[in-house]
Amino acid sequence: MSKHSVVTIYLAALVTGGVIVTFPASSTILRERLEIGDTLYGALFLPVLILAAVSALASPILLRRWSLQALFRWAQISLAVSMILMAVSPFLGRDLGVATLILAMTAFGPGGGLIGLVLNTGAIENFPRARSGALTALHGVIGVGAALWPMIIAVAARANVWFAAPLGLAVIILGITVFAGKKPVVGWPRIPNGFKERLHIPGRLWARSTTVLIYGIGEGTFTAWAVIFLSENKGLPLEIAAGALSSFWFAMMAGRMLSTVIVRRVEPLWITLILAAGMALSFVLVSGSNGAIDSLLRFGLAGFFCSALFPLLLSLASEELPHHTPQVSALFSASVAMGLIGGTFGVGPLRALLGLQHIYTYSAIWPVLIITLLLTMRRWPKTQV
């Protein structure tokens, strides 16, 4: 572990949080200026999530030739290009603007798929004896960026300089990339020669990655449609809708930071089960959001219960399969991306049939499935799957 390595990993995580929420937090602005309907809005998530999943799954092959530090550099450049294209898209007219936005989401894909792998692996390798705490803290920092950025976007939009938010992110991303290149980052070495023999993915890991895929569906449903649900279905101002999304991410950040303390005293599995049960309850509560304060509280509660689920699920798999860290990170990054596809693109066509309020209510089934799978896997003997 070195100061440069830790600063690079966690600073990149902070900015990644902002990148993740830039598109959903800007949804009302982009939909209005580019005349984007529900189905097209949901479809815009497809290229980023599909390419993120493909990039994550292909990472073991890429790592035969390039180091994690090289993949980090490519991921950062991909994310910076995405932010620049998104910033200019509303100024290009409807057709060219939509095409540019599609390119922005396409550029986002590889960066989003690789950055999760690189940051998760870096946190685990720098703190091998405190994996749960390191991963929870990492995703807590991502939550900080995700919580702050929608508010910055709302302020920029009110000042009629919305484009400055994604452009500013691009500049920061490139700055971190330059900083990271000054020294080798601990935990991002070239994969050892024996890695080729460890490319086999155990069946138990496939089973655990399913829980993350399901979680991705739930998180995508919460976050990708929050601003639209509150502004269009509930008639709340854009600032309030963006604030509710920020409250989700703030609560997620707080929950993750709290979990770094609790996980030292309570078995991670039990924390995970409690959070999943709370996530199911949150879907029902969010569907009944009504008014500014009420919406802020309900989405905040949802963020709290979603908070440490992903890092804890990742930690459970990493501790169970300590010699498969790259495969765990890659498969989990791909699985959560594929889950997000279902939680974003899938909601668009369903909105006309069910309505967002009912979709949120019925989505309580996803965390219930996570609980069922975790309890089932707990009973499996170590030699199974």
XYZ file of C-alpha atoms in Angstrom, residues 6-372:
367
model
C -4.769 4.905 -2.218
C -5.313 8.538 -3.290
C -5.526 7.502 -6.953
C -8.005 4.684 -6.330
C -10.333 6.559 -4.014
C -10.171 9.886 -5.868
C -11.041 8.073 -9.090
C -13.919 6.417 -7.219
C -15.233 9.830 -6.127
C -15.288 11.121 -9.704
C -16.731 7.843 -11.009
C -19.726 8.424 -8.745
C -20.352 11.744 -10.470
C -20.002 10.183 -13.909
C -22.488 7.430 -13.095
C -25.287 9.854 -12.203
C -24.664 12.547 -14.821
C -27.028 11.074 -17.418
C -29.984 10.191 -15.137
C -29.577 13.484 -13.236
C -29.666 15.317 -16.590
C -32.561 13.264 -17.946
C -35.214 16.003 -17.832
C -32.939 18.527 -19.578
C -31.842 16.103 -22.298
C -35.362 14.755 -22.846
C -36.748 18.273 -23.237
C -34.052 19.694 -25.505
C -33.690 16.602 -27.696
C -37.365 15.526 -27.591
C -36.587 12.083 -26.188
C -39.531 9.809 -25.318
C -39.717 7.043 -22.703
C -38.696 4.171 -24.980
C -35.752 6.045 -26.499
C -34.656 7.243 -23.063
C -34.564 3.672 -21.774
C -32.839 2.488 -24.957
C -30.049 5.035 -24.486
C -28.832 2.980 -21.530
C -28.396 -0.105 -23.722
C -25.057 0.713 -25.392
C -23.387 1.767 -22.150
C -24.586 -1.232 -20.177
C -24.031 -3.829 -22.901
C -20.530 -2.541 -23.638
C -19.809 -2.308 -19.913
C -20.776 -5.951 -19.506
C -18.774 -7.031 -22.567
C -15.719 -5.052 -21.430
C -15.848 -6.546 -17.950
C -16.226 -10.085 -19.295
C -13.386 -9.524 -21.775
C -11.063 -8.106 -19.114
C -9.382 -11.438 -18.248
C -8.342 -11.689 -21.905
C -7.170 -8.065 -21.979
C -5.163 -8.657 -18.810
C -3.063 -11.275 -20.556
C -1.463 -8.422 -22.496
C -2.017 -5.199 -20.546
C -1.762 -4.193 -16.904
C -4.600 -2.896 -14.770
C -2.874 0.492 -14.861
C -3.210 0.523 -18.661
C -6.871 -0.494 -18.445
C -7.428 2.329 -15.939
C -5.988 4.837 -18.397
C -8.226 3.586 -21.224
C -11.276 3.591 -18.956
C -10.643 7.181 -17.865
C -10.220 8.403 -21.434
C -13.429 6.610 -22.424
C -15.363 8.274 -19.593
C -13.924 11.727 -20.379
C -14.930 11.427 -24.047
C -18.418 10.365 -22.965
C -18.849 13.456 -20.780
C -17.647 15.800 -23.536
C -20.035 14.323 -26.103
C -22.938 14.475 -23.654
C -22.208 18.143 -22.914
C -22.342 19.214 -26.564
C -25.298 17.036 -27.653
C -28.124 19.518 -26.787
C -26.538 22.189 -29.005
C -26.542 20.119 -32.207
C -30.232 19.922 -33.050
C -32.556 16.988 -32.512
C -31.208 14.352 -34.929
C -27.495 15.091 -34.631
C -27.897 15.693 -30.903
C -29.493 12.295 -30.299
C -26.808 10.636 -32.440
C -24.110 12.394 -30.405
C -25.782 11.330 -27.165
C -25.796 7.729 -28.388
C -22.065 8.060 -29.095
C -21.599 9.467 -25.592
C -23.320 6.470 -24.044
C -21.354 4.134 -26.308
C -18.082 5.694 -25.136
C -19.282 5.354 -21.552
C -19.678 1.577 -21.896
C -16.055 0.349 -22.027
C -14.988 2.871 -19.400
C -17.791 1.890 -17.051
C -17.055 -1.811 -17.443
C -13.314 -1.522 -16.861
C -13.244 1.121 -14.117
C -15.229 -1.079 -11.728
C -12.865 -3.997 -12.252
C -9.764 -1.838 -11.779
C -10.964 0.022 -8.679
C -12.386 -3.060 -6.943
C -9.227 -5.060 -7.579
C -7.058 -2.156 -6.434
C -8.963 -1.815 -3.150
C -8.748 -5.554 -2.452
C -5.025 -5.763 -3.265
C -4.143 -2.709 -1.166
C -6.107 -3.941 1.858
C -6.071 -7.773 1.577
C -6.814 -8.285 5.282
C -9.753 -5.888 5.331
C -11.542 -6.634 2.070
C -15.061 -5.912 3.313
C -14.049 -2.586 4.837
C -11.947 -1.529 1.837
C -14.682 -2.362 -0.674
C -17.431 -0.780 1.395
C -15.344 2.383 1.816
C -14.571 2.437 -1.918
C -18.232 2.274 -2.832
C -19.008 4.765 -0.088
C -16.703 7.241 -1.818
C -18.440 6.492 -5.118
C -21.674 7.284 -3.292
C -20.289 10.658 -2.179
C -19.651 11.634 -5.796
C -23.035 10.299 -6.857
C -24.773 12.248 -4.091
C -23.059 15.577 -4.735
C -23.166 15.662 -8.514
C -26.959 15.808 -9.121
C -27.070 18.945 -6.958
C -24.204 20.488 -8.912
C -26.026 19.641 -12.143
C -29.233 21.239 -10.829
C -27.347 24.427 -9.863
C -25.636 24.550 -13.270
C -28.972 24.026 -15.031
C -30.599 26.849 -13.075
C -27.707 29.130 -14.106
C -28.194 28.030 -17.749
C -24.716 26.443 -17.848
C -25.718 22.776 -17.511
C -23.020 21.780 -20.008
C -20.334 22.941 -17.547
C -21.083 19.976 -15.254
C -20.134 17.151 -17.668
C -17.303 19.221 -19.164
C -15.903 19.835 -15.685
C -16.002 16.116 -14.973
C -14.055 15.406 -18.161
C -11.293 17.808 -17.098
C -11.089 16.249 -13.618
C -10.984 12.726 -15.063
C -8.062 13.588 -17.321
C -6.273 15.255 -14.398
C -6.573 12.105 -12.274
C -5.284 10.040 -15.193
C -2.147 12.189 -15.377
C -1.674 11.956 -11.589
C -2.067 8.169 -11.627
C 0.605 7.838 -14.309
C 3.314 9.432 -12.167
C 3.962 6.183 -10.253
C 2.890 2.547 -10.527
C -0.261 1.989 -8.483
C -0.017 -0.838 -5.958
C -2.579 -3.509 -6.808
C -2.516 -2.785 -10.531
C 0.443 -4.921 -11.638
C 0.603 -7.082 -14.736
C -1.329 -10.267 -14.044
C 1.024 -13.108 -12.959
C 1.996 -15.815 -15.404
C -0.224 -18.303 -13.596
C -3.318 -16.264 -14.411
C -4.028 -18.255 -17.557
C -4.460 -21.364 -15.430
C -6.983 -19.538 -13.226
C -9.289 -18.354 -15.999
C -11.791 -21.095 -15.105
C -14.748 -19.523 -13.318
C -16.137 -21.760 -10.549
C -19.840 -22.525 -10.581
C -20.197 -21.018 -7.114
C -19.005 -17.684 -8.513
C -21.630 -17.808 -11.271
C -24.250 -18.357 -8.583
C -23.012 -15.429 -6.498
C -22.869 -13.144 -9.521
C -26.583 -13.800 -10.052
C -27.330 -11.956 -6.804
C -25.462 -8.922 -8.151
C -27.336 -9.069 -11.456
C -30.621 -8.971 -9.529
C -29.330 -6.120 -7.378
C -28.441 -4.196 -10.557
C -32.028 -4.474 -11.757
C -33.215 -2.976 -8.494
C -30.709 -0.134 -8.367
C -31.332 0.751 -12.006
C -35.065 0.950 -11.369
C -34.513 3.259 -8.398
C -32.008 5.643 -9.958
C -32.531 5.796 -13.731
C -36.211 6.721 -13.434
C -36.262 8.672 -10.159
C -36.155 12.170 -11.664
C -38.741 11.298 -14.332
C -41.039 9.583 -11.814
C -41.036 12.531 -9.431
C -41.108 15.333 -12.006
C -43.572 13.849 -14.508
C -45.689 11.440 -12.452
C -45.719 13.373 -9.191
C -45.466 16.885 -10.662
C -42.520 17.972 -8.508
C -40.031 20.651 -9.671
C -36.795 19.483 -11.274
C -34.768 20.739 -8.304
C -36.818 18.609 -5.891
C -36.646 15.544 -8.146
C -32.870 15.932 -8.488
C -32.686 16.475 -4.732
C -34.493 13.190 -4.108
C -31.968 11.408 -6.311
C -29.194 13.125 -4.358
C -30.796 12.018 -1.090
C -30.691 8.447 -2.412
C -26.964 8.725 -3.084
C -26.231 10.614 0.153
C -28.000 7.921 2.160
C -26.171 5.257 0.169
C -22.876 6.948 1.013
C -23.785 7.191 4.715
C -24.919 3.572 4.803
C -21.698 2.370 3.233
C -19.565 4.349 5.661
C -21.600 3.017 8.589
C -21.202 -0.512 7.240
C -17.400 -0.208 7.308
C -17.725 0.001 11.102
C -20.514 -2.536 11.600
C -18.886 -5.169 9.382
C -16.077 -5.495 11.943
C -18.570 -6.683 14.560
C -21.356 -8.375 12.605
C -21.085 -11.149 10.037
C -21.332 -9.589 6.526
C -23.986 -12.094 5.454
C -26.437 -10.938 8.127
C -25.890 -7.277 7.247
C -26.548 -8.158 3.610
C -29.803 -9.958 4.440
C -31.074 -7.043 6.554
C -30.256 -4.513 3.831
C -31.968 -6.644 1.171
C -35.130 -6.835 3.286
C -35.038 -3.059 3.716
C -34.569 -2.617 -0.028
C -37.772 -4.600 -0.646
C -39.657 -2.356 1.783
C -38.185 0.747 0.127
C -39.632 -0.150 -3.274
C -43.111 -0.151 -1.770
C -42.507 3.125 0.076
C -40.999 4.934 -2.931
C -44.027 4.091 -5.059
C -46.138 6.179 -2.690
C -43.927 9.281 -2.749
C -46.010 12.437 -2.410
C -44.539 15.899 -1.878
C -41.032 17.283 -1.574
C -40.017 16.260 1.964
C -41.795 12.923 1.678
C -39.955 12.080 -1.567
C -36.592 13.098 -0.133
C -37.127 10.854 2.892
C -38.396 7.848 0.944
C -35.621 7.917 -1.650
C -33.117 8.517 1.134
C -34.341 5.406 2.933
C -34.053 3.452 -0.315
C -30.473 4.624 -0.749
C -29.605 3.591 2.804
C -30.872 0.047 2.330
C -29.204 -0.273 -1.084
C -25.989 1.213 0.318
C -23.646 -1.643 1.126
C -25.390 -4.442 -0.758
C -23.107 -4.480 -3.793
C -19.766 -4.195 -1.919
C -20.893 -6.787 0.639
C -21.995 -9.224 -2.072
C -18.631 -8.650 -3.767
C -16.805 -9.154 -0.475
C -18.630 -12.429 0.241
C -17.539 -13.800 -3.130
C -13.983 -12.461 -2.824
C -13.483 -13.997 0.615
C -14.954 -17.307 -0.498
C -12.751 -17.372 -3.636
C -9.567 -15.468 -2.630
C -7.524 -16.824 -5.552
C -9.978 -15.571 -8.167
C -9.948 -11.825 -7.435
C -9.728 -10.678 -11.105
C -12.491 -13.083 -12.121
C -14.693 -12.006 -9.200
C -14.263 -8.313 -10.026
C -14.804 -8.869 -13.754
C -17.871 -11.077 -13.433
C -19.477 -8.873 -10.794
C -18.899 -5.739 -12.896
C -20.486 -7.471 -15.888
C -23.381 -8.827 -13.835
C -24.324 -5.517 -12.259
C -24.153 -3.883 -15.702
C -26.489 -6.499 -17.151
C -28.804 -6.020 -14.196
C -28.857 -2.291 -14.783
C -29.960 -2.996 -18.365
C -33.082 -4.641 -16.998
C -33.672 -1.878 -14.480
C -33.351 0.934 -17.021
C -34.221 -0.213 -20.524
C -36.836 -2.685 -19.300
C -38.804 -0.039 -17.434
C -39.337 2.139 -20.538
C -41.692 -0.209 -22.427
C -43.347 -1.337 -19.172
C -44.200 2.229 -18.158
C -47.033 2.490 -20.674
C -48.446 -0.843 -19.503
C -48.102 -0.585 -15.720
C -47.024 2.949 -14.856
C -43.943 3.820 -12.846
C -45.772 3.720 -9.524
C -46.774 0.075 -9.947
C -43.369 -0.825 -11.383
C -41.711 0.437 -8.203
C -44.134 -1.571 -6.054
C -43.680 -4.825 -7.975
C -39.888 -4.412 -7.977
C -39.849 -5.466 -4.311
C -39.543 -9.004 -5.686
C -35.887 -8.423 -6.655
C -34.391 -8.100 -3.157
C -36.612 -10.978 -2.009
C -34.906 -13.134 -4.649
C -31.490 -11.988 -3.372
C -32.406 -13.099 0.154
C -33.604 -16.466 -1.145
